[in-house]
mmCIF file of C-alpha atoms in Angstrom:
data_model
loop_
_atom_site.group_PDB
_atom_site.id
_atom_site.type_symbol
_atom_site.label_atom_id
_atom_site.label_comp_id
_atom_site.label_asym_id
_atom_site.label_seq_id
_atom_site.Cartn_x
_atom_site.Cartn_y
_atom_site.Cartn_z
ATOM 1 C CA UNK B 1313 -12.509 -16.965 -59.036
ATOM 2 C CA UNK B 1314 -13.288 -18.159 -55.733
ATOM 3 C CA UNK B 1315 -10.942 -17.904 -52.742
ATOM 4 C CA UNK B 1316 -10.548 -21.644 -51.309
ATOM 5 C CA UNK B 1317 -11.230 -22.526 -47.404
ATOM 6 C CA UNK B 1318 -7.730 -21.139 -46.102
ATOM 7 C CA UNK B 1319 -7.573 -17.867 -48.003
ATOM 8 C CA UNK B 1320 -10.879 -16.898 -46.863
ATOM 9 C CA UNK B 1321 -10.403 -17.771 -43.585
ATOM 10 C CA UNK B 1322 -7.670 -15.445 -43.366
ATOM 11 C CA UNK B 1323 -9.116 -12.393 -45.189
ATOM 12 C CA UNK B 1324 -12.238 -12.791 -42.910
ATOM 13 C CA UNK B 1325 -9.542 -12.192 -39.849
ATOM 14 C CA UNK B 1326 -7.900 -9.142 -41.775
ATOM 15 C CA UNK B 1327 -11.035 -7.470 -42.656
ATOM 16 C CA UNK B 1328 -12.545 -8.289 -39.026
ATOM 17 C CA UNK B 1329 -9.724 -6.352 -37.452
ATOM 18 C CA UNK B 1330 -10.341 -3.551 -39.713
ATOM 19 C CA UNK B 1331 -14.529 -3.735 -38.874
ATOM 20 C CA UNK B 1332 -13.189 -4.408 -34.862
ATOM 21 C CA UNK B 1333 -10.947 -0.629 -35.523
ATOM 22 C CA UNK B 1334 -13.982 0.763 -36.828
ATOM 23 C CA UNK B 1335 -16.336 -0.247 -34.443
ATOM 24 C CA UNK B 1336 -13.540 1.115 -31.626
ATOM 25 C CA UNK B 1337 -14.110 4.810 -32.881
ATOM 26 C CA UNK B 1338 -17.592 5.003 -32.555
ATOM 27 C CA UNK B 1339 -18.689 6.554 -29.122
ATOM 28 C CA UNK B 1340 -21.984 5.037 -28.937
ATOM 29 C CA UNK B 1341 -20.926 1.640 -29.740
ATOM 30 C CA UNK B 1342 -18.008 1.812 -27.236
ATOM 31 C CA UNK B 1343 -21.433 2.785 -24.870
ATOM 32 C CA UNK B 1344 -23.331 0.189 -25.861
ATOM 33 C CA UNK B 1345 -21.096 -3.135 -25.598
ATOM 34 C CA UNK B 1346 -18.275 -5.262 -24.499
ATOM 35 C CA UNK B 1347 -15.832 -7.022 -26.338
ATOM 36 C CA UNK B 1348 -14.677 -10.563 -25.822
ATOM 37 C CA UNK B 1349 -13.646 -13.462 -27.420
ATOM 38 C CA UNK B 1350 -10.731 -14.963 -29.241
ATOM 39 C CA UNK B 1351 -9.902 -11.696 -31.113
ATOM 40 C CA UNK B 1352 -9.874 -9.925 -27.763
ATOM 41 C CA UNK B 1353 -7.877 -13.099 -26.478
ATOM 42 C CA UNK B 1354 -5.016 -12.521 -28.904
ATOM 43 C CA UNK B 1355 -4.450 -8.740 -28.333
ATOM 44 C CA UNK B 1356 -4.974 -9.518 -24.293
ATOM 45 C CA UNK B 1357 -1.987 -12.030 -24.918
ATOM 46 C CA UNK B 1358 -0.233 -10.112 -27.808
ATOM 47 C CA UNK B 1359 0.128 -13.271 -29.254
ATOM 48 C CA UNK B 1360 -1.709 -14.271 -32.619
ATOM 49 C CA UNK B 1361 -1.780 -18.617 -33.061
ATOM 50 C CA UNK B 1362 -5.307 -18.764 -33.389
ATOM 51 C CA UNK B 1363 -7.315 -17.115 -35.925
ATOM 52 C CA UNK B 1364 -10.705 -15.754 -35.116
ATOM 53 C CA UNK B 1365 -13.514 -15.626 -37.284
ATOM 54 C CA UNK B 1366 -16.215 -13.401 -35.815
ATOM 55 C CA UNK B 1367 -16.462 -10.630 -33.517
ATOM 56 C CA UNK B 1368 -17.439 -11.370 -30.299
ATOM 57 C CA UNK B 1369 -19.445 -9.080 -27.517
ATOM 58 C CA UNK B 1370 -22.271 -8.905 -24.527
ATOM 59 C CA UNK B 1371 -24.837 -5.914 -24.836
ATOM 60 C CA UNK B 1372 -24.117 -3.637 -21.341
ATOM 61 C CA UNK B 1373 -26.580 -4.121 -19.058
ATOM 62 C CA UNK B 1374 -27.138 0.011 -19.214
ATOM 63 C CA UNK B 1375 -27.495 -0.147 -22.378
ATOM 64 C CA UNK B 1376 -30.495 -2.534 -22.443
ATOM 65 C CA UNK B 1377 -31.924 -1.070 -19.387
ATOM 66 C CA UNK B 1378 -32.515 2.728 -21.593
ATOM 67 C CA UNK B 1379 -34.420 0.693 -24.497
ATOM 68 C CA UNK B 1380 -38.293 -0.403 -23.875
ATOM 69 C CA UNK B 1381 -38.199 -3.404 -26.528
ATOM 70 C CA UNK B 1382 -35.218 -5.257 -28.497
ATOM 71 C CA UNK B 1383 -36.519 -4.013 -31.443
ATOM 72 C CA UNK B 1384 -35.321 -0.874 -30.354
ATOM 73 C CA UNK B 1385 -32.002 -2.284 -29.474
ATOM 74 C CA UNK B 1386 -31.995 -3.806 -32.799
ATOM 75 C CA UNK B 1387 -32.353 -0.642 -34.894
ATOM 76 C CA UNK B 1388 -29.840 1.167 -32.896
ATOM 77 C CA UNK B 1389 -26.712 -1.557 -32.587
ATOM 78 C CA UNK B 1390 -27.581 -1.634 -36.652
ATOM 79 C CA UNK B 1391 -27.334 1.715 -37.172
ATOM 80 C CA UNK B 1392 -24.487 2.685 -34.822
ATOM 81 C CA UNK B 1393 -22.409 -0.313 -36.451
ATOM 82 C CA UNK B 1394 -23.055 0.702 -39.781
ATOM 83 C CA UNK B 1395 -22.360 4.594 -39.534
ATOM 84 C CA UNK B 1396 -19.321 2.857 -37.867
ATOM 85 C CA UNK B 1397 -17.561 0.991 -40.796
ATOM 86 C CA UNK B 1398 -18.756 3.539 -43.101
ATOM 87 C CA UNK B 1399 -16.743 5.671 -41.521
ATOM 88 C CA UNK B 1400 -13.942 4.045 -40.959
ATOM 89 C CA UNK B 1401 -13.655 3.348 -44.739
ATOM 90 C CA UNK B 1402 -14.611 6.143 -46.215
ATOM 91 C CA UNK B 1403 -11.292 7.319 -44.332
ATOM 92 C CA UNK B 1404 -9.109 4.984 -46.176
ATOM 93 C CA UNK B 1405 -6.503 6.208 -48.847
ATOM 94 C CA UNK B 1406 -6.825 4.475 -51.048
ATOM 95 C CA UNK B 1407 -9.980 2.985 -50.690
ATOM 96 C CA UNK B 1408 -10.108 -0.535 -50.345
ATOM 97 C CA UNK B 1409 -12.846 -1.944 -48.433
ATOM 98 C CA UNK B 1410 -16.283 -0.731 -48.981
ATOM 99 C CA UNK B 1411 -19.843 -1.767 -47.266
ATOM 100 C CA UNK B 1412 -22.040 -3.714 -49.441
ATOM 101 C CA UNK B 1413 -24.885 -4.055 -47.093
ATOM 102 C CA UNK B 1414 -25.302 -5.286 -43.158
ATOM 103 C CA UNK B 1415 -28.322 -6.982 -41.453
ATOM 104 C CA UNK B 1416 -28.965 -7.859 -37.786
ATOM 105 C CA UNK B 1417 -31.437 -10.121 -36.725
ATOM 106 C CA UNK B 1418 -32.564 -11.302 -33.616
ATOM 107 C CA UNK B 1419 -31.309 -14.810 -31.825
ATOM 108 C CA UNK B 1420 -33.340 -16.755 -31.420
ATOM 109 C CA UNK B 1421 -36.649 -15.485 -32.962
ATOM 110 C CA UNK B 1422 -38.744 -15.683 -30.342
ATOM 111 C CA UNK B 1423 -37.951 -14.936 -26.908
ATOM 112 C CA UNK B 1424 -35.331 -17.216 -25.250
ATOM 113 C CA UNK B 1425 -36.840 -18.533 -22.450
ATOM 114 C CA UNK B 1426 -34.214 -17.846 -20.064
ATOM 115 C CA UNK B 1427 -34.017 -14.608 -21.511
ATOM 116 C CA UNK B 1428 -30.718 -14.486 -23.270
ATOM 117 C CA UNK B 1429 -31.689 -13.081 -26.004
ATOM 118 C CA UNK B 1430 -29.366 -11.963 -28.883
ATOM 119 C CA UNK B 1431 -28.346 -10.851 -31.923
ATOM 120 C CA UNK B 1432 -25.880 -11.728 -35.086
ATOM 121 C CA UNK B 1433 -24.709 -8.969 -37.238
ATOM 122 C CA UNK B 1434 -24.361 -10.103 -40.876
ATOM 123 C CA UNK B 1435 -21.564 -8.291 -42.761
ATOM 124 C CA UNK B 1436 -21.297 -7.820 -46.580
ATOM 125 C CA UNK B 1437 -17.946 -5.897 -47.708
ATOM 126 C CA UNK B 1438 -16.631 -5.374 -51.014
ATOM 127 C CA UNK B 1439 -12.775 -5.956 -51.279
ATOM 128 C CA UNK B 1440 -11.315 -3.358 -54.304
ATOM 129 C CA UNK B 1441 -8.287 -5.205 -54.346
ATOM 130 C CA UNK B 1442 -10.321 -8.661 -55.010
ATOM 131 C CA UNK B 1443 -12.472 -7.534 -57.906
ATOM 132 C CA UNK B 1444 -12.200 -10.761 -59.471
ATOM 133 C CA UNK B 1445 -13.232 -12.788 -56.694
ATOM 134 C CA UNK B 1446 -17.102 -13.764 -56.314
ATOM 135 C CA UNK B 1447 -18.699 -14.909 -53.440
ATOM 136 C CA UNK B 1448 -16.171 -13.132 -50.439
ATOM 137 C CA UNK B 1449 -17.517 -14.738 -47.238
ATOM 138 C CA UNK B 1450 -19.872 -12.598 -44.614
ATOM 139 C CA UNK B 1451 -18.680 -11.447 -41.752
ATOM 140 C CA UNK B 1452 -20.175 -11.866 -38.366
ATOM 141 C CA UNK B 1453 -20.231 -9.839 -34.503
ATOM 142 C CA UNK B 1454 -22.075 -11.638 -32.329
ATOM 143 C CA UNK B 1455 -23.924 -9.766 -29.817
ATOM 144 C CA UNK B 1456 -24.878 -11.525 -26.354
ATOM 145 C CA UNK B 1457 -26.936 -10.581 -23.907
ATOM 146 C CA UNK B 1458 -25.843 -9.022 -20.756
ATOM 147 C CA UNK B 1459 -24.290 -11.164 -18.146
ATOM 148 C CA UNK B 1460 -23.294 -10.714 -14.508
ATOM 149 C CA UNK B 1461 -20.267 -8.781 -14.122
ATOM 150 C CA UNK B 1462 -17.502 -8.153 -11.689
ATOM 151 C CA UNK B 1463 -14.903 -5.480 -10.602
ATOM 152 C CA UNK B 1464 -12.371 -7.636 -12.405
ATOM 153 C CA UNK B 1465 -13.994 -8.630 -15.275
ATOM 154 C CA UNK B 1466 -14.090 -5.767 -17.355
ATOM 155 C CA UNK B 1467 -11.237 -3.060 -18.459
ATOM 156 C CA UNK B 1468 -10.098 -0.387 -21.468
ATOM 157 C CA UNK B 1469 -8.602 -2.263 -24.665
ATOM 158 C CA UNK B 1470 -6.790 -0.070 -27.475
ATOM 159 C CA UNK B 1471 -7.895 -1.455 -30.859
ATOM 160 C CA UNK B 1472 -6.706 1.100 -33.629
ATOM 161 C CA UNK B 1473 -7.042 4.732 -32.377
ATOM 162 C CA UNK B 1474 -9.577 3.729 -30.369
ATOM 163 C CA UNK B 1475 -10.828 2.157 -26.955
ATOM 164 C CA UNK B 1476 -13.037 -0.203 -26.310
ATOM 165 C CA UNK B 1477 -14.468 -1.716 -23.014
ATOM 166 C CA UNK B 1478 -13.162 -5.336 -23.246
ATOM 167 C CA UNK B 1479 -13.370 -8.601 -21.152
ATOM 168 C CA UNK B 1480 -10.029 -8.933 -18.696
ATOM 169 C CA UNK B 1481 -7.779 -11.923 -19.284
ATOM 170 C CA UNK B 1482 -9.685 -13.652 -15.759
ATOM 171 C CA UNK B 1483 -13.278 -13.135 -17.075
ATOM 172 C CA UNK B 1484 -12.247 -14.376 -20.708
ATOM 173 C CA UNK B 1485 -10.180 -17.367 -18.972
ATOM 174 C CA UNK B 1486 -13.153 -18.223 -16.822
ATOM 175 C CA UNK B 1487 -15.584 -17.678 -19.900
ATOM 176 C CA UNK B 1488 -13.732 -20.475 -22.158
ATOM 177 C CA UNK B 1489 -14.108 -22.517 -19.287
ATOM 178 C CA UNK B 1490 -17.561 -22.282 -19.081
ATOM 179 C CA UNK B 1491 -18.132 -21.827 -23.085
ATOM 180 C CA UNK B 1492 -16.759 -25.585 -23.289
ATOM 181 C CA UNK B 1493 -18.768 -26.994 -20.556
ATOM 182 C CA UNK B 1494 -22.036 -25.446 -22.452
ATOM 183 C CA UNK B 1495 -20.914 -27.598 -25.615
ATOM 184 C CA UNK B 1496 -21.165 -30.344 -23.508
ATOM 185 C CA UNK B 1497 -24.109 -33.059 -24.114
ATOM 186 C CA UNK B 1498 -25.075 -33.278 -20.536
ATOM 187 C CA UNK B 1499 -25.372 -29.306 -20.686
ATOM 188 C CA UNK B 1500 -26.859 -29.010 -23.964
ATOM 189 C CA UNK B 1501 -29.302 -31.844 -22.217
ATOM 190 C CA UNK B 1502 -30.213 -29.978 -19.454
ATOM 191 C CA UNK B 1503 -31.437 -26.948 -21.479
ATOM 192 C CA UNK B 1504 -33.149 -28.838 -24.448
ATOM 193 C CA UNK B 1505 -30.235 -27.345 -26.610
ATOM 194 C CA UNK B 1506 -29.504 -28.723 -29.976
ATOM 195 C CA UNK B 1507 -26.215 -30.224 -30.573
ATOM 196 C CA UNK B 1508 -23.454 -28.437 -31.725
ATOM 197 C CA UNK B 1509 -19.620 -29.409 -32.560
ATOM 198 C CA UNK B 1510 -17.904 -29.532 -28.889
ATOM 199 C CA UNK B 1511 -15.905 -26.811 -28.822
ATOM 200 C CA UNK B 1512 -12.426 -27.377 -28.692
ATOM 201 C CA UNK B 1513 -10.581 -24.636 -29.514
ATOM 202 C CA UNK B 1514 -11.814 -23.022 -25.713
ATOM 203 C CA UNK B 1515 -9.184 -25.363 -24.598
ATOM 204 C CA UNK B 1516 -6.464 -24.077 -26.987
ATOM 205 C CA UNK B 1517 -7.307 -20.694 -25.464
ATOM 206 C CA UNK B 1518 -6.958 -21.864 -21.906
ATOM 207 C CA UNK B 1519 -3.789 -23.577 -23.075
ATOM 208 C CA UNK B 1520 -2.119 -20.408 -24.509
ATOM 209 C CA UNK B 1521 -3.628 -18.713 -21.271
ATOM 210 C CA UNK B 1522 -1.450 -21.116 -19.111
ATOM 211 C CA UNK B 1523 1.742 -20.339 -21.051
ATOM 212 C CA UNK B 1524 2.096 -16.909 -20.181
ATOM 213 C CA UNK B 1525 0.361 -17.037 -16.615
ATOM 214 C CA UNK B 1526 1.666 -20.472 -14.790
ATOM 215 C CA UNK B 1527 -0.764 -21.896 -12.088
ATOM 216 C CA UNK B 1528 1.465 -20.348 -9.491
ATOM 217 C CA UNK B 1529 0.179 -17.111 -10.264
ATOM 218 C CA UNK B 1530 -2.641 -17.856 -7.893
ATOM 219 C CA UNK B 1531 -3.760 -14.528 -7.615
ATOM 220 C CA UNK B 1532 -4.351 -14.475 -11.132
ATOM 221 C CA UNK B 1533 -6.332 -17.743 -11.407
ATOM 222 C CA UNK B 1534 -7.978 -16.952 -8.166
ATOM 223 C CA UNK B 1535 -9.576 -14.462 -9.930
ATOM 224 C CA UNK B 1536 -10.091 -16.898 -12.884
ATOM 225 C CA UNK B 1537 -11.949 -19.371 -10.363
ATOM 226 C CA UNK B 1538 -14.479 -16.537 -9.360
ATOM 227 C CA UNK B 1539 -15.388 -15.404 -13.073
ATOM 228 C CA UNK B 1540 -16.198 -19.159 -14.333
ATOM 229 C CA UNK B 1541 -17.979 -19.567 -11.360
ATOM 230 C CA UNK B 1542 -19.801 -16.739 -12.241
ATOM 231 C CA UNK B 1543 -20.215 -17.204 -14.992
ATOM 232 C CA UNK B 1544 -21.364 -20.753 -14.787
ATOM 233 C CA UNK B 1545 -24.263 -19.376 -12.222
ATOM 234 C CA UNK B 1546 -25.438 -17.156 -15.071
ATOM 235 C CA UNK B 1547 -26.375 -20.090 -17.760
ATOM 236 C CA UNK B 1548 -26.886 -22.975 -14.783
ATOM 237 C CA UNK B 1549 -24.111 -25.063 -15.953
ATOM 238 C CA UNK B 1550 -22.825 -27.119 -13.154
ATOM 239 C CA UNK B 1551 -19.794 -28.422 -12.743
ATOM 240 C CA UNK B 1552 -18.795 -31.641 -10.403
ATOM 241 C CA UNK B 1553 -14.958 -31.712 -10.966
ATOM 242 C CA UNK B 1554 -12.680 -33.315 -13.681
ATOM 243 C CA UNK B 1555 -15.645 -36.089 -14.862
ATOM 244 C CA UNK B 1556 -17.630 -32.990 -16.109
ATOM 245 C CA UNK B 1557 -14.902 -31.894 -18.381
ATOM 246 C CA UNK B 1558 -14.081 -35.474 -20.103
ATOM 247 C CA UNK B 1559 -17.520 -36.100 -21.138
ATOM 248 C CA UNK B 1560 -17.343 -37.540 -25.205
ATOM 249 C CA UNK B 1561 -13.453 -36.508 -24.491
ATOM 250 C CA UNK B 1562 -12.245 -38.681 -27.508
ATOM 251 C CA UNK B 1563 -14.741 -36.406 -29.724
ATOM 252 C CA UNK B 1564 -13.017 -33.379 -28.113
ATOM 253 C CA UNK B 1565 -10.004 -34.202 -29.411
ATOM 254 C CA UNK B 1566 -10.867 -35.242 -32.880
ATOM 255 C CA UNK B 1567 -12.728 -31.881 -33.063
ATOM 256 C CA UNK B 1568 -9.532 -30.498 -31.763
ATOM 257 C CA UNK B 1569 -7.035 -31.766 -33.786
ATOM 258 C CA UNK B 1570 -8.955 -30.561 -37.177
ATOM 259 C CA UNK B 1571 -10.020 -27.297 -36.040
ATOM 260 C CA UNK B 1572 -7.899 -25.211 -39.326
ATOM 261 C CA UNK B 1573 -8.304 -22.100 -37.450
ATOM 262 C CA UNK B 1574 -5.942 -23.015 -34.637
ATOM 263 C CA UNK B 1575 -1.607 -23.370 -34.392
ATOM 264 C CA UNK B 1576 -0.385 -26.839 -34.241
ATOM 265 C CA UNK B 1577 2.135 -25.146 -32.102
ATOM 266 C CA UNK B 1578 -0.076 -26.978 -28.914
ATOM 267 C CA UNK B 1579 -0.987 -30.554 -29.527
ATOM 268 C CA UNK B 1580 -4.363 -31.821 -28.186
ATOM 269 C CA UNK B 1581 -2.149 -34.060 -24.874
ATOM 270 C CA UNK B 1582 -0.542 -30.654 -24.150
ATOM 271 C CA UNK B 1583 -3.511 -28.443 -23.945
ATOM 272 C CA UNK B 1584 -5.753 -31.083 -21.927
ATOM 273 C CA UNK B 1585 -2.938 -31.638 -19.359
ATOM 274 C CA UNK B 1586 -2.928 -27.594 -18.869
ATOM 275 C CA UNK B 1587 -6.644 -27.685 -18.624
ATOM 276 C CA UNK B 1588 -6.364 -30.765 -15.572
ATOM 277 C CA UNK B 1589 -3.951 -28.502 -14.209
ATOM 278 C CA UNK B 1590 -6.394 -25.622 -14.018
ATOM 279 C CA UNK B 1591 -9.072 -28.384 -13.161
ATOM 280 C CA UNK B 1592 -7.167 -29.390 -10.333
ATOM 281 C CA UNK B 1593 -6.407 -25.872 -9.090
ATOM 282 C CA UNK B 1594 -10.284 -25.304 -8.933
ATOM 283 C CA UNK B 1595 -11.056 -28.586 -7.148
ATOM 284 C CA UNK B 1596 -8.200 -27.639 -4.641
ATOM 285 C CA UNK B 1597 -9.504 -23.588 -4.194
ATOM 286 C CA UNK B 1598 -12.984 -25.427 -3.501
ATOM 287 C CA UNK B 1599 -13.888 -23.478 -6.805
ATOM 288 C CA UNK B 1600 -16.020 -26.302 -7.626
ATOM 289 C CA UNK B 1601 -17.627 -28.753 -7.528
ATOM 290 C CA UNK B 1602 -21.145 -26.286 -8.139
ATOM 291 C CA UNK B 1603 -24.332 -26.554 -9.734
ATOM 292 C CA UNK B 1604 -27.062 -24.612 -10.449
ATOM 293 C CA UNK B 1605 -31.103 -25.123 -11.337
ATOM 294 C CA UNK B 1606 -32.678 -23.779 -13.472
ATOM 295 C CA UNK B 1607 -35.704 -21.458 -12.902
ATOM 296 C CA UNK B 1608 -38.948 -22.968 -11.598
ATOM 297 C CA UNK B 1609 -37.215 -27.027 -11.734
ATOM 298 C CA UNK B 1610 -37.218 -26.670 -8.149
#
């Protein structure tokens, strides 16, 4: 039997928060990264609309700056993140999950040549409660490479029985910001990127953001106007005011509206007039319009 597109999509969240509680209990991963993303979205919010299907998280820049070659980093993130789940499951009773096997290879192959370089972490785990299903899906932690960070961009996250370092609700606000402006053809342009599905459910996020922290909380999106600048400056995306944002906006919202691993509980209308809201805030905080070059086109 093989599970259909819904069913795995959901066991691939379960099992993810199980790896995410595993990987929270290990010391030297807690040392080595920080967490961010949808999945840290959702417990930032403690609310749960949108699924997420990988682990998401930046190497720390101390981290990186004790290793001589990312082949180094590479062997240690694998073995630190294995010893991890095998821990963490050899601790269940019963035993459910076990690990099949993990790999981690390095994005891209060669040497990015703005030096973002990065890796995926491939996850194989057998589910004893699914013996008759073949073919469960992978599961994946990305693993960026460090970025410029602030005093508000990072703080402590429980996950489990453990603690993690985790992006704040600002940085992760400013982030999906900036995340959909990179999906952007102009952007993907500008860096000879190849072209991906825009990505949508960033303004979901942002939407569900909103909700629970109204643009009259101008301290908080203050902060949220300094962390997508920043974060902007760190990948040279520029950003000239609402124009930049509507670019192929008609694809936007058909890749919106069948995204499966979002709530209908925010139409696509409703979460692009919260994101010209926060648009508007940023033009009006002289928050933007920016732009940045990129090395040696000047």
């Amino acid at each position: 039997m093989k599970l259909d597109i819904v069913t795995a999509n959901s066991w691939k969240n379960k099992v993810l928060d199980i790896v995410f509680e595993a990987l929270a209990e290990s010391d030297v991963v807690v040392d080595c990264l920080v967490f961010k993303g949808a999945r840290v979205l959702n417990k930032r919010l403690r609310t749960y609309s949108r699924q997420s299907l990988d682990i998401d998280a930046n190497m720390l820049t101390e981290f990186v700056k004790k290793h001589e070659s990312y082949s180094e980093l590479r062997d240690i993130l694998g073995m630190e993140i294995e010893e991890a789940i095998n821990n963490y499951f050899e601790k269940q009773d019963p035993v459910v999950f076990t690990l099949d096997k993990i790999k981690i290879i390095k994005k891209p192959h060669n040497d990015h040549k703005l030096g973002r370089d990065a890796f995926e972490v491939i996850i194989s785990v057998k589910d004893l409660s699914r013996a008759n299903v073949r073919g469960l899906p992978n599961l994946k932690i990305d693993i960026a490479a460090p970025e410029e960070l602030g005093k508000a961009s990072i703080s402590s996250l429980d996950v489990g029985c453990g603690t993690v370092k985790a992006y704040t609700l600002e940085r992760i606000a400013g982030e999906k910001l900036r995340a959909f402006l990179s999906s952007l053809p102009a952007y993907r342009k500008k860096v000879s990127k190849p072209g991906k599905a825009i990505r949508a459910k960033d303004i979901y996020d942002i939407a569900r953001i909103l909700e629970q922290y109204p643009i009259s909380t101008k301290m908080f999106w203050g902060k949220v106007g300094k962390e997508f600048r920043r974060a902007c400056k760190s990948r040279y995306i520029d950003c000239l005011g609402k124009d930049t944002f509507e670019e192929d906006v008609l694809i936007t919202k058909g890749t919106y509206n069948a995204d499966q691993a979002m709530s209908e509980d925010i139409s696509f209308d409703e979460a692009w007039e919260s994101l010209q809201e926060i648009i508007t805030y940023l033009v009006e905080s002289k928050i933007i319009p920016f732009s940045y070059s990129l090395p040696g086109s000047e």
